[in-house]
């Protein structure tokens, strides 16, 4: 059995990965070793009633190099500091990573096997050893619209995203909850005696959100009761890096020769888990709504089609309905007034599952069986 080193298993992506692996009984096929950047020597996770004691130091290259496979969900700065050194030391193991750091490298492959299993298999055959999870919204878009990509039907996509706080990591979720608590605390007495006017309540809430004592350490601006229309760094041309990833990563995942144009605006909202996306799509031919629906549903078993009516949309096409599941609902499908090749669609997906942990777990399983 292969020795697999886990780094970053305590964070949002890492803990979802462990839960999925326990559920699928993946630990019975590997010898796991747990590392930490901050808690070496302390107790690790409990897997199938076994406590993994004495966490290994995630900066100890000698220990890391004993692994056949390293899977890291620790983040980009860890990858930046360890990956070049371990490869320079001639370590020939497989490196699986949730961070974006290595995605652009020529010797890495972005993994999302329901979409690009052939690209992954070709890479394995040619000796590639570095496999990186995609950006979360990119994975979720490809899972939702996979059939249209597979049949080369898309000319371009304009997208608006609605991204959850947990996409930024554990500390950001905690801060969002503190912001929500600060808002509730300022009006909880008024709410229970039911005497205040709505404008008095609203004024207290806005004053609280704009107060310098509002919890802002990580987001730097309010998210609860607001939104943030910028995610990741500035590319220098008015585009955020999150927006840039849409086109670059999609085309790298597909290994496509004809570049598909994707652009839009990425927005952080105050949902806890699950990213949502609104698409305007131009196809390269006129297809009926029914035809598009069939292509989407038939592509993979996780897509659920949500008929475009109010009742089903508000019950089935929301973060609250989808959080913690592998389902990829697609709805709001309608032809647009711009012309017969244009249509809209809306999708929601758990960005900690299909957007992060699940493609890594499935890649690990491909490697275990080599
Ligand atoms: P995270 O929750 O911030 O966890 C990363 C590390 O932060 C943990 O391994 C842990 O390291 C440390 N940490 C500090 N405070 C913590 C706390 N209160 N609870 C748990 N861990 C804490 O980051 P993440 O969201 O899992 O993201 C990991 C990587 O995946 C990043 O590169 C990210 O860009 C990428 N990614 C994330 C998502 C997503 O939806 N979140 C999606 C796709 C890709 P120690 O145990 O060593 O202290």
CSV table of C-alpha atoms and ligand atoms in Angstrom, one decimal:
chain,number,residue,atom,x,y,z
A,1,UNK,CA,0.0,0.0,0.0
A,2,UNK,CA,1.1,3.5,-0.7
A,3,UNK,CA,2.2,6.0,2.0
A,4,UNK,CA,0.1,9.1,1.7
A,5,UNK,CA,1.1,12.3,3.6
A,6,UNK,CA,-1.8,14.7,4.4
A,7,UNK,CA,-1.0,18.4,4.9
A,8,UNK,CA,-3.7,21.0,5.6
A,9,UNK,CA,-6.2,18.4,6.7
A,10,UNK,CA,-7.5,20.7,9.5
A,11,UNK,CA,-8.7,23.5,7.2
A,12,UNK,CA,-12.0,23.8,5.3
A,13,UNK,CA,-11.0,21.8,2.3
A,14,UNK,CA,-8.8,19.4,4.2
A,15,UNK,CA,-11.5,18.5,6.7
A,16,UNK,CA,-14.1,18.0,4.0
A,17,UNK,CA,-11.6,15.8,2.2
A,18,UNK,CA,-11.1,13.6,5.3
A,19,UNK,CA,-14.9,13.3,5.8
A,20,UNK,CA,-15.4,12.2,2.2
A,21,UNK,CA,-12.5,9.7,2.4
A,22,UNK,CA,-13.9,8.2,5.6
A,23,UNK,CA,-17.3,7.9,4.0
A,24,UNK,CA,-15.9,6.2,0.9
A,25,UNK,CA,-13.7,3.9,3.0
A,26,UNK,CA,-10.6,5.3,1.1
A,27,UNK,CA,-8.3,5.0,4.2
A,28,UNK,CA,-8.4,1.2,4.0
A,29,UNK,CA,-6.4,1.4,0.7
A,30,UNK,CA,-3.5,3.6,1.9
A,31,UNK,CA,-1.1,4.1,4.8
A,32,UNK,CA,-1.9,7.7,6.0
A,33,UNK,CA,0.6,10.1,7.6
A,34,UNK,CA,-0.6,13.4,9.0
A,35,UNK,CA,1.5,16.5,9.0
A,36,UNK,CA,1.0,20.0,10.4
A,37,UNK,CA,2.6,23.4,9.9
A,38,UNK,CA,1.6,24.6,13.4
A,39,UNK,CA,0.9,21.5,15.6
A,40,UNK,CA,3.6,19.0,15.1
A,41,UNK,CA,3.9,16.5,18.0
A,42,UNK,CA,0.3,17.0,19.0
A,43,UNK,CA,-2.6,14.7,18.3
A,44,UNK,CA,-4.0,14.4,14.8
A,45,UNK,CA,-7.4,13.3,13.5
A,46,UNK,CA,-9.4,10.3,14.6
A,47,UNK,CA,-10.0,8.1,11.5
A,48,UNK,CA,-12.3,5.0,11.9
A,49,UNK,CA,-11.9,5.1,15.7
A,50,UNK,CA,-8.1,5.4,15.5
A,51,UNK,CA,-6.4,8.5,16.9
A,52,UNK,CA,-3.4,9.5,14.8
A,53,UNK,CA,-0.9,10.7,17.5
A,54,UNK,CA,2.2,12.7,17.1
A,55,UNK,CA,1.6,14.9,14.0
A,56,UNK,CA,4.6,15.2,11.8
A,57,UNK,CA,6.3,18.5,11.0
A,58,UNK,CA,5.0,19.6,7.5
A,59,UNK,CA,8.3,21.5,7.0
A,60,UNK,CA,10.5,18.4,7.5
A,61,UNK,CA,11.6,17.5,4.0
A,62,UNK,CA,13.1,14.1,5.1
A,63,UNK,CA,9.8,13.0,6.5
A,64,UNK,CA,7.9,14.3,3.5
A,65,UNK,CA,10.2,12.5,1.1
A,66,UNK,CA,9.3,9.2,2.6
A,67,UNK,CA,5.8,9.6,1.2
A,68,UNK,CA,4.7,8.0,-2.2
A,69,UNK,CA,2.0,10.7,-2.4
A,70,UNK,CA,1.6,14.1,-0.7
A,71,UNK,CA,-1.8,15.7,-0.7
A,72,UNK,CA,-1.9,19.3,0.5
A,73,UNK,CA,-4.8,21.6,1.3
A,74,UNK,CA,-2.6,23.9,3.3
A,75,UNK,CA,-2.6,26.9,0.8
A,76,UNK,CA,-0.3,28.6,-1.6
A,77,UNK,CA,2.4,29.9,0.7
A,78,UNK,CA,3.1,26.3,1.9
A,79,UNK,CA,3.3,25.0,-1.6
A,80,UNK,CA,5.6,28.0,-2.6
A,81,UNK,CA,8.0,27.1,0.3
A,82,UNK,CA,8.1,23.3,0.1
A,83,UNK,CA,7.3,22.1,-3.4
A,84,UNK,CA,10.4,23.6,-5.2
A,85,UNK,CA,12.7,22.2,-2.4
A,86,UNK,CA,11.2,18.7,-2.4
A,87,UNK,CA,11.4,18.4,-6.2
A,88,UNK,CA,14.9,19.8,-6.2
A,89,UNK,CA,15.8,17.0,-3.8
A,90,UNK,CA,14.7,14.6,-6.6
A,91,UNK,CA,11.6,13.4,-4.8
A,92,UNK,CA,9.7,11.4,-7.4
A,93,UNK,CA,6.4,11.0,-5.6
A,94,UNK,CA,3.0,12.4,-6.7
A,95,UNK,CA,2.0,15.8,-5.4
A,96,UNK,CA,-1.7,16.6,-5.2
A,97,UNK,CA,-2.6,20.2,-4.3
A,98,UNK,CA,-5.7,22.3,-3.6
A,99,UNK,CA,-3.9,25.6,-4.0
A,100,UNK,CA,-3.6,27.6,-7.2
A,101,UNK,CA,0.2,28.0,-7.0
A,102,UNK,CA,1.2,25.3,-9.5
A,103,UNK,CA,-1.9,25.4,-11.8
A,104,UNK,CA,-0.1,27.4,-14.5
A,105,UNK,CA,3.0,25.2,-14.6
A,106,UNK,CA,3.5,23.2,-17.8
A,107,UNK,CA,4.4,20.1,-15.8
A,108,UNK,CA,1.1,20.1,-13.8
A,109,UNK,CA,-2.4,19.0,-14.7
A,110,UNK,CA,-5.6,20.5,-13.3
A,111,UNK,CA,-7.8,17.6,-12.2
A,112,UNK,CA,-11.6,17.2,-12.6
A,113,UNK,CA,-11.9,13.7,-13.9
A,114,UNK,CA,-15.6,13.7,-14.9
A,115,UNK,CA,-14.5,16.4,-17.4
A,116,UNK,CA,-10.9,15.6,-18.2
A,117,UNK,CA,-10.1,12.0,-17.4
A,118,UNK,CA,-8.4,11.5,-20.8
A,119,UNK,CA,-6.1,14.5,-20.1
A,120,UNK,CA,-5.3,13.1,-16.7
A,121,UNK,CA,-4.6,9.6,-18.1
A,122,UNK,CA,-2.3,11.0,-20.9
A,123,UNK,CA,-0.5,13.0,-18.3
A,124,UNK,CA,0.1,9.9,-16.1
A,125,UNK,CA,1.3,8.0,-19.1
A,126,UNK,CA,3.8,10.8,-19.9
A,127,UNK,CA,5.2,10.8,-16.4
A,128,UNK,CA,3.5,13.9,-14.9
A,129,UNK,CA,3.6,13.8,-11.1
A,130,UNK,CA,1.9,17.0,-10.1
A,131,UNK,CA,-1.9,17.2,-10.0
A,132,UNK,CA,-3.7,20.4,-8.9
A,133,UNK,CA,-7.4,21.0,-8.1
A,134,UNK,CA,-9.1,23.7,-10.1
A,135,UNK,CA,-10.5,27.0,-9.0
A,136,UNK,CA,-13.8,26.2,-7.3
A,137,UNK,CA,-16.1,28.2,-9.6
A,138,UNK,CA,-14.4,26.8,-12.6
A,139,UNK,CA,-14.9,23.2,-11.4
A,140,UNK,CA,-18.6,23.9,-10.6
A,141,UNK,CA,-19.2,25.6,-14.0
A,142,UNK,CA,-17.6,22.7,-15.8
A,143,UNK,CA,-19.6,20.1,-13.9
A,144,UNK,CA,-22.9,22.0,-14.6
A,145,UNK,CA,-22.3,22.8,-18.3
A,146,UNK,CA,-20.1,19.7,-19.0
A,147,UNK,CA,-22.2,18.4,-21.9
A,148,UNK,CA,-22.0,21.7,-23.8
A,149,UNK,CA,-18.2,21.8,-23.4
A,150,UNK,CA,-17.9,18.2,-24.4
A,151,UNK,CA,-19.8,18.7,-27.6
A,152,UNK,CA,-17.9,22.0,-28.4
A,153,UNK,CA,-21.1,24.0,-28.5
A,154,UNK,CA,-20.0,27.1,-26.5
A,155,UNK,CA,-18.8,30.2,-28.3
A,156,UNK,CA,-18.6,32.3,-25.1
A,157,UNK,CA,-19.8,32.6,-21.6
A,158,UNK,CA,-20.5,35.7,-19.5
A,159,UNK,CA,-20.7,34.8,-15.8
A,160,UNK,CA,-21.6,36.5,-12.6
A,161,UNK,CA,-20.7,34.6,-9.4
A,162,UNK,CA,-22.1,34.6,-5.9
A,163,UNK,CA,-19.4,33.1,-3.8
A,164,UNK,CA,-19.6,31.8,-0.3
A,165,UNK,CA,-17.5,33.0,2.6
A,166,UNK,CA,-16.0,29.5,3.1
A,167,UNK,CA,-14.3,29.8,-0.3
A,168,UNK,CA,-11.9,32.1,1.5
A,169,UNK,CA,-11.1,29.6,4.3
A,170,UNK,CA,-11.9,28.9,7.9
A,171,UNK,CA,-10.9,32.2,9.4
A,172,UNK,CA,-13.2,34.0,7.0
A,173,UNK,CA,-16.2,31.9,8.0
A,174,UNK,CA,-15.6,32.6,11.6
A,175,UNK,CA,-15.4,36.4,10.9
A,176,UNK,CA,-18.7,36.3,8.9
A,177,UNK,CA,-20.4,34.6,11.8
A,178,UNK,CA,-19.0,37.3,14.2
A,179,UNK,CA,-20.3,40.0,11.8
A,180,UNK,CA,-23.7,38.3,11.8
A,181,UNK,CA,-23.7,38.1,15.6
A,182,UNK,CA,-22.7,41.8,15.9
A,183,UNK,CA,-25.7,42.8,13.7
A,184,UNK,CA,-28.1,40.6,15.6
A,185,UNK,CA,-26.9,41.7,19.1
A,186,UNK,CA,-27.5,45.4,18.3
A,187,UNK,CA,-31.2,44.8,17.6
A,188,UNK,CA,-32.1,41.6,19.6
A,189,UNK,CA,-33.9,43.5,22.4
A,190,UNK,CA,-35.9,45.5,19.8
A,191,UNK,CA,-36.8,42.4,17.9
A,192,UNK,CA,-38.1,40.6,21.0
A,193,UNK,CA,-40.3,43.5,22.2
A,194,UNK,CA,-41.5,44.2,18.7
A,195,UNK,CA,-41.9,47.9,19.3
A,196,UNK,CA,-39.3,49.5,17.1
A,197,UNK,CA,-40.1,50.9,13.7
A,198,UNK,CA,-38.5,49.3,10.8
A,199,UNK,CA,-36.5,52.4,10.0
A,200,UNK,CA,-35.1,52.5,13.5
A,201,UNK,CA,-34.0,48.9,13.2
A,202,UNK,CA,-32.5,49.5,9.8
A,203,UNK,CA,-30.6,52.5,11.1
A,204,UNK,CA,-29.2,50.6,14.1
A,205,UNK,CA,-28.0,47.8,11.8
A,206,UNK,CA,-26.4,50.1,9.2
A,207,UNK,CA,-24.7,52.1,12.0
A,208,UNK,CA,-23.3,48.8,13.4
A,209,UNK,CA,-22.1,47.6,10.0
A,210,UNK,CA,-20.3,50.9,9.4
A,211,UNK,CA,-18.8,51.0,13.0
A,212,UNK,CA,-15.0,50.7,13.3
A,213,UNK,CA,-15.5,48.0,15.9
A,214,UNK,CA,-17.3,45.7,13.4
A,215,UNK,CA,-15.2,42.5,13.0
A,216,UNK,CA,-13.1,43.2,9.9
A,217,UNK,CA,-9.7,41.6,10.4
A,218,UNK,CA,-9.8,39.2,7.5
A,219,UNK,CA,-12.4,40.5,4.9
A,220,UNK,CA,-11.3,44.1,5.8
A,221,UNK,CA,-14.8,45.3,4.9
A,222,UNK,CA,-18.3,44.2,6.0
A,223,UNK,CA,-19.7,41.1,4.3
A,224,UNK,CA,-22.8,40.4,6.5
A,225,UNK,CA,-25.5,42.7,5.3
A,226,UNK,CA,-23.4,43.6,2.3
A,227,UNK,CA,-21.4,42.0,-0.5
A,228,UNK,CA,-17.8,42.3,-1.9
A,229,UNK,CA,-17.6,42.6,-5.7
A,230,UNK,CA,-13.9,41.7,-5.8
A,231,UNK,CA,-12.1,38.3,-5.1
A,232,UNK,CA,-8.3,37.7,-5.2
A,233,UNK,CA,-5.7,40.1,-6.4
A,234,UNK,CA,-5.8,42.7,-9.2
A,235,UNK,CA,-4.5,41.5,-12.6
A,236,UNK,CA,-3.7,45.1,-13.5
A,237,UNK,CA,-6.3,45.5,-16.2
A,238,UNK,CA,-9.4,45.9,-14.1
A,239,UNK,CA,-9.9,42.1,-13.9
A,240,UNK,CA,-9.6,40.2,-10.6
A,241,UNK,CA,-7.5,37.0,-10.5
A,242,UNK,CA,-10.6,35.0,-9.7
A,243,UNK,CA,-12.2,36.4,-12.9
A,244,UNK,CA,-9.0,35.7,-14.9
A,245,UNK,CA,-9.0,32.0,-13.8
A,246,UNK,CA,-12.4,31.3,-15.4
A,247,UNK,CA,-11.0,31.3,-19.0
A,248,UNK,CA,-7.4,30.2,-18.3
A,249,UNK,CA,-8.2,27.2,-16.1
A,250,UNK,CA,-11.2,26.1,-18.2
A,251,UNK,CA,-9.1,25.8,-21.3
A,252,UNK,CA,-6.2,24.1,-19.5
A,253,UNK,CA,-8.6,21.5,-17.9
A,254,UNK,CA,-10.2,20.8,-21.3
A,255,UNK,CA,-6.9,20.7,-23.0
A,256,UNK,CA,-8.8,22.5,-25.7
A,257,UNK,CA,-7.1,23.8,-28.9
A,258,UNK,CA,-9.9,26.3,-29.6
A,259,UNK,CA,-9.9,28.8,-26.8
A,260,UNK,CA,-13.4,29.3,-25.3
A,261,UNK,CA,-14.0,32.9,-24.1
A,262,UNK,CA,-15.2,33.2,-20.5
A,263,UNK,CA,-15.3,36.5,-18.6
A,264,UNK,CA,-17.5,38.1,-15.9
A,265,UNK,CA,-17.6,39.5,-12.4
A,266,UNK,CA,-16.9,37.5,-9.3
A,267,UNK,CA,-18.6,38.5,-6.1
A,268,UNK,CA,-18.3,37.4,-2.5
A,269,UNK,CA,-21.7,37.1,-0.7
A,270,UNK,CA,-22.6,36.1,2.8
A,271,UNK,CA,-23.7,32.5,2.1
A,272,UNK,CA,-21.6,30.1,4.3
A,273,UNK,CA,-21.0,27.3,1.9
A,274,UNK,CA,-21.8,26.8,-1.9
A,275,UNK,CA,-21.0,29.1,-4.8
A,276,UNK,CA,-23.7,30.1,-7.2
A,277,UNK,CA,-23.2,31.3,-10.8
A,278,UNK,CA,-25.4,33.1,-13.3
A,279,UNK,CA,-24.4,32.4,-17.0
A,280,UNK,CA,-25.3,34.2,-20.2
A,281,UNK,CA,-24.1,31.8,-22.9
A,282,UNK,CA,-23.7,32.1,-26.7
A,283,UNK,CA,-23.8,28.8,-28.5
A,284,UNK,CA,-22.3,28.3,-31.9
A,285,UNK,CA,-25.6,26.9,-33.1
A,286,UNK,CA,-29.3,27.2,-32.4
A,287,UNK,CA,-30.5,24.4,-30.1
A,288,UNK,CA,-33.9,24.1,-28.5
A,289,UNK,CA,-34.3,24.5,-24.8
A,290,UNK,CA,-35.2,20.8,-24.5
A,291,UNK,CA,-32.1,19.8,-26.4
A,292,UNK,CA,-29.9,21.9,-24.1
A,293,UNK,CA,-31.6,20.4,-21.1
A,294,UNK,CA,-30.9,16.9,-22.3
A,295,UNK,CA,-27.3,17.6,-23.1
A,296,UNK,CA,-26.7,19.0,-19.6
A,297,UNK,CA,-28.5,16.1,-17.8
A,298,UNK,CA,-26.9,13.3,-19.8
A,299,UNK,CA,-23.3,14.5,-19.2
A,300,UNK,CA,-22.8,13.3,-15.6
A,301,UNK,CA,-24.8,11.8,-12.9
A,302,UNK,CA,-24.5,14.7,-10.5
A,303,UNK,CA,-26.4,17.3,-12.6
A,304,UNK,CA,-30.0,17.9,-11.6
A,305,UNK,CA,-32.2,19.9,-13.9
A,306,UNK,CA,-34.4,22.4,-12.1
A,307,UNK,CA,-37.4,23.5,-14.2
A,308,UNK,CA,-37.6,27.2,-14.7
A,309,UNK,CA,-40.5,28.0,-12.3
A,310,UNK,CA,-40.5,29.9,-9.0
A,311,UNK,CA,-41.5,27.1,-6.7
A,312,UNK,CA,-38.8,24.7,-7.8
A,313,UNK,CA,-36.1,27.4,-8.3
A,314,UNK,CA,-36.4,28.8,-4.7
A,315,UNK,CA,-36.5,25.3,-3.2
A,316,UNK,CA,-33.9,23.5,-5.2
A,317,UNK,CA,-31.4,26.0,-6.6
A,318,UNK,CA,-30.0,27.6,-3.5
A,319,UNK,CA,-26.9,27.2,-1.3
A,320,UNK,CA,-29.1,26.2,1.6
A,321,UNK,CA,-30.6,23.3,-0.4
A,322,UNK,CA,-27.3,22.1,-1.8
A,323,UNK,CA,-24.7,22.6,1.0
A,324,UNK,CA,-23.0,19.4,2.0
A,325,UNK,CA,-24.1,17.5,-1.1
A,326,UNK,CA,-22.4,16.5,-4.4
A,327,UNK,CA,-25.5,17.6,-6.4
A,328,UNK,CA,-25.1,20.2,-9.2
A,329,UNK,CA,-28.5,21.7,-9.9
A,330,UNK,CA,-28.8,23.7,-13.1
A,331,UNK,CA,-31.9,25.9,-13.7
A,332,UNK,CA,-33.3,29.2,-14.8
A,333,UNK,CA,-32.7,27.9,-18.4
A,334,UNK,CA,-34.3,30.2,-20.9
A,335,UNK,CA,-33.6,31.6,-24.4
A,336,UNK,CA,-32.6,35.3,-24.2
A,337,UNK,CA,-34.0,38.1,-26.3
A,338,UNK,CA,-30.6,38.7,-27.9
A,339,UNK,CA,-31.1,35.9,-30.4
A,340,UNK,CA,-31.7,32.2,-30.8
A,341,UNK,CA,-28.1,31.1,-29.9
A,342,UNK,CA,-28.2,32.9,-26.5
A,343,UNK,CA,-29.5,31.4,-23.3
A,344,UNK,CA,-29.2,31.9,-19.6
A,345,UNK,CA,-28.6,29.3,-16.8
A,346,UNK,CA,-28.0,29.4,-13.1
A,347,UNK,CA,-26.2,26.8,-11.1
A,348,UNK,CA,-25.2,26.1,-7.4
A,349,UNK,CA,-22.6,23.7,-6.1
A,350,UNK,CA,-20.8,22.9,-3.0
A,351,UNK,CA,-17.4,24.5,-3.6
A,352,UNK,CA,-15.8,22.5,-0.8
A,353,UNK,CA,-16.9,19.2,-2.5
A,354,UNK,CA,-16.8,19.4,-6.3
A,355,UNK,CA,-15.1,22.8,-6.1
A,356,UNK,CA,-12.1,21.5,-4.0
A,357,UNK,CA,-12.0,18.2,-2.1
A,358,UNK,CA,-13.8,15.7,-4.3
A,359,UNK,CA,-11.5,16.1,-7.5
A,360,UNK,CA,-8.5,15.7,-5.2
A,361,UNK,CA,-9.9,12.6,-3.5
A,362,UNK,CA,-10.7,11.0,-6.9
A,363,UNK,CA,-7.2,11.8,-8.2
A,364,UNK,CA,-5.7,10.1,-5.1
A,365,UNK,CA,-7.8,7.0,-5.9
A,366,UNK,CA,-6.5,7.0,-9.5
A,367,UNK,CA,-2.9,7.1,-8.2
A,368,UNK,CA,-3.5,4.4,-5.5
A,369,UNK,CA,-4.5,2.0,-8.3
A,370,UNK,CA,-1.4,2.6,-10.4
B,1,LIG,P1,-8.2,27.1,5.5
B,1,LIG,O1,-9.6,26.7,6.0
B,1,LIG,O2,-7.8,28.5,5.8
B,1,LIG,O3,-7.1,26.1,6.0
B,1,LIG,C1,-5.8,26.2,5.7
B,1,LIG,C2,-4.9,26.0,7.0
B,1,LIG,O4,-5.2,27.1,7.9
B,1,LIG,C3,-5.3,24.7,7.8
B,1,LIG,O5,-4.7,23.6,7.3
B,1,LIG,C4,-4.7,25.1,9.2
B,1,LIG,O6,-3.3,24.8,9.2
B,1,LIG,C5,-4.8,26.6,9.2
B,1,LIG,N1,-5.9,27.2,10.1
B,1,LIG,C6,-5.8,28.3,10.8
B,1,LIG,N2,-6.9,28.6,11.5
B,1,LIG,C7,-7.7,27.5,11.3
B,1,LIG,C8,-9.0,27.2,11.9
B,1,LIG,N3,-9.6,28.1,12.7
B,1,LIG,N4,-9.6,26.1,11.5
B,1,LIG,C9,-8.9,25.2,10.6
B,1,LIG,N5,-7.7,25.5,10.1
B,1,LIG,C10,-7.1,26.6,10.5
B,1,LIG,O7,-8.1,27.1,3.9
B,1,LIG,P2,-9.0,26.2,2.9
B,1,LIG,O8,-10.2,27.0,2.6
B,1,LIG,O9,-9.1,24.8,3.4
B,1,LIG,O10,-8.1,26.3,1.6
B,1,LIG,C11,-6.9,25.5,1.4
B,1,LIG,C12,-6.4,25.7,0.0
B,1,LIG,O11,-7.4,25.2,-0.9
B,1,LIG,C13,-6.1,27.1,-0.4
B,1,LIG,O12,-5.0,27.2,-1.2
B,1,LIG,C14,-7.3,27.5,-1.2
B,1,LIG,O13,-7.1,28.6,-2.1
B,1,LIG,C15,-7.7,26.2,-1.9
B,1,LIG,N6,-9.1,26.1,-2.2
B,1,LIG,C16,-10.1,26.4,-1.3
B,1,LIG,C17,-11.4,26.3,-1.7
B,1,LIG,C18,-12.5,26.6,-0.7
B,1,LIG,O14,-13.6,26.6,-1.1
B,1,LIG,N7,-12.2,27.0,0.6
B,1,LIG,C19,-11.7,25.8,-2.9
B,1,LIG,C20,-10.7,25.5,-3.8
B,1,LIG,C21,-9.4,25.6,-3.5
B,1,LIG,P3,-2.5,24.1,10.4
B,1,LIG,O15,-3.3,23.0,10.9
B,1,LIG,O16,-1.2,23.7,9.9
B,1,LIG,O17,-2.4,25.3,11.4
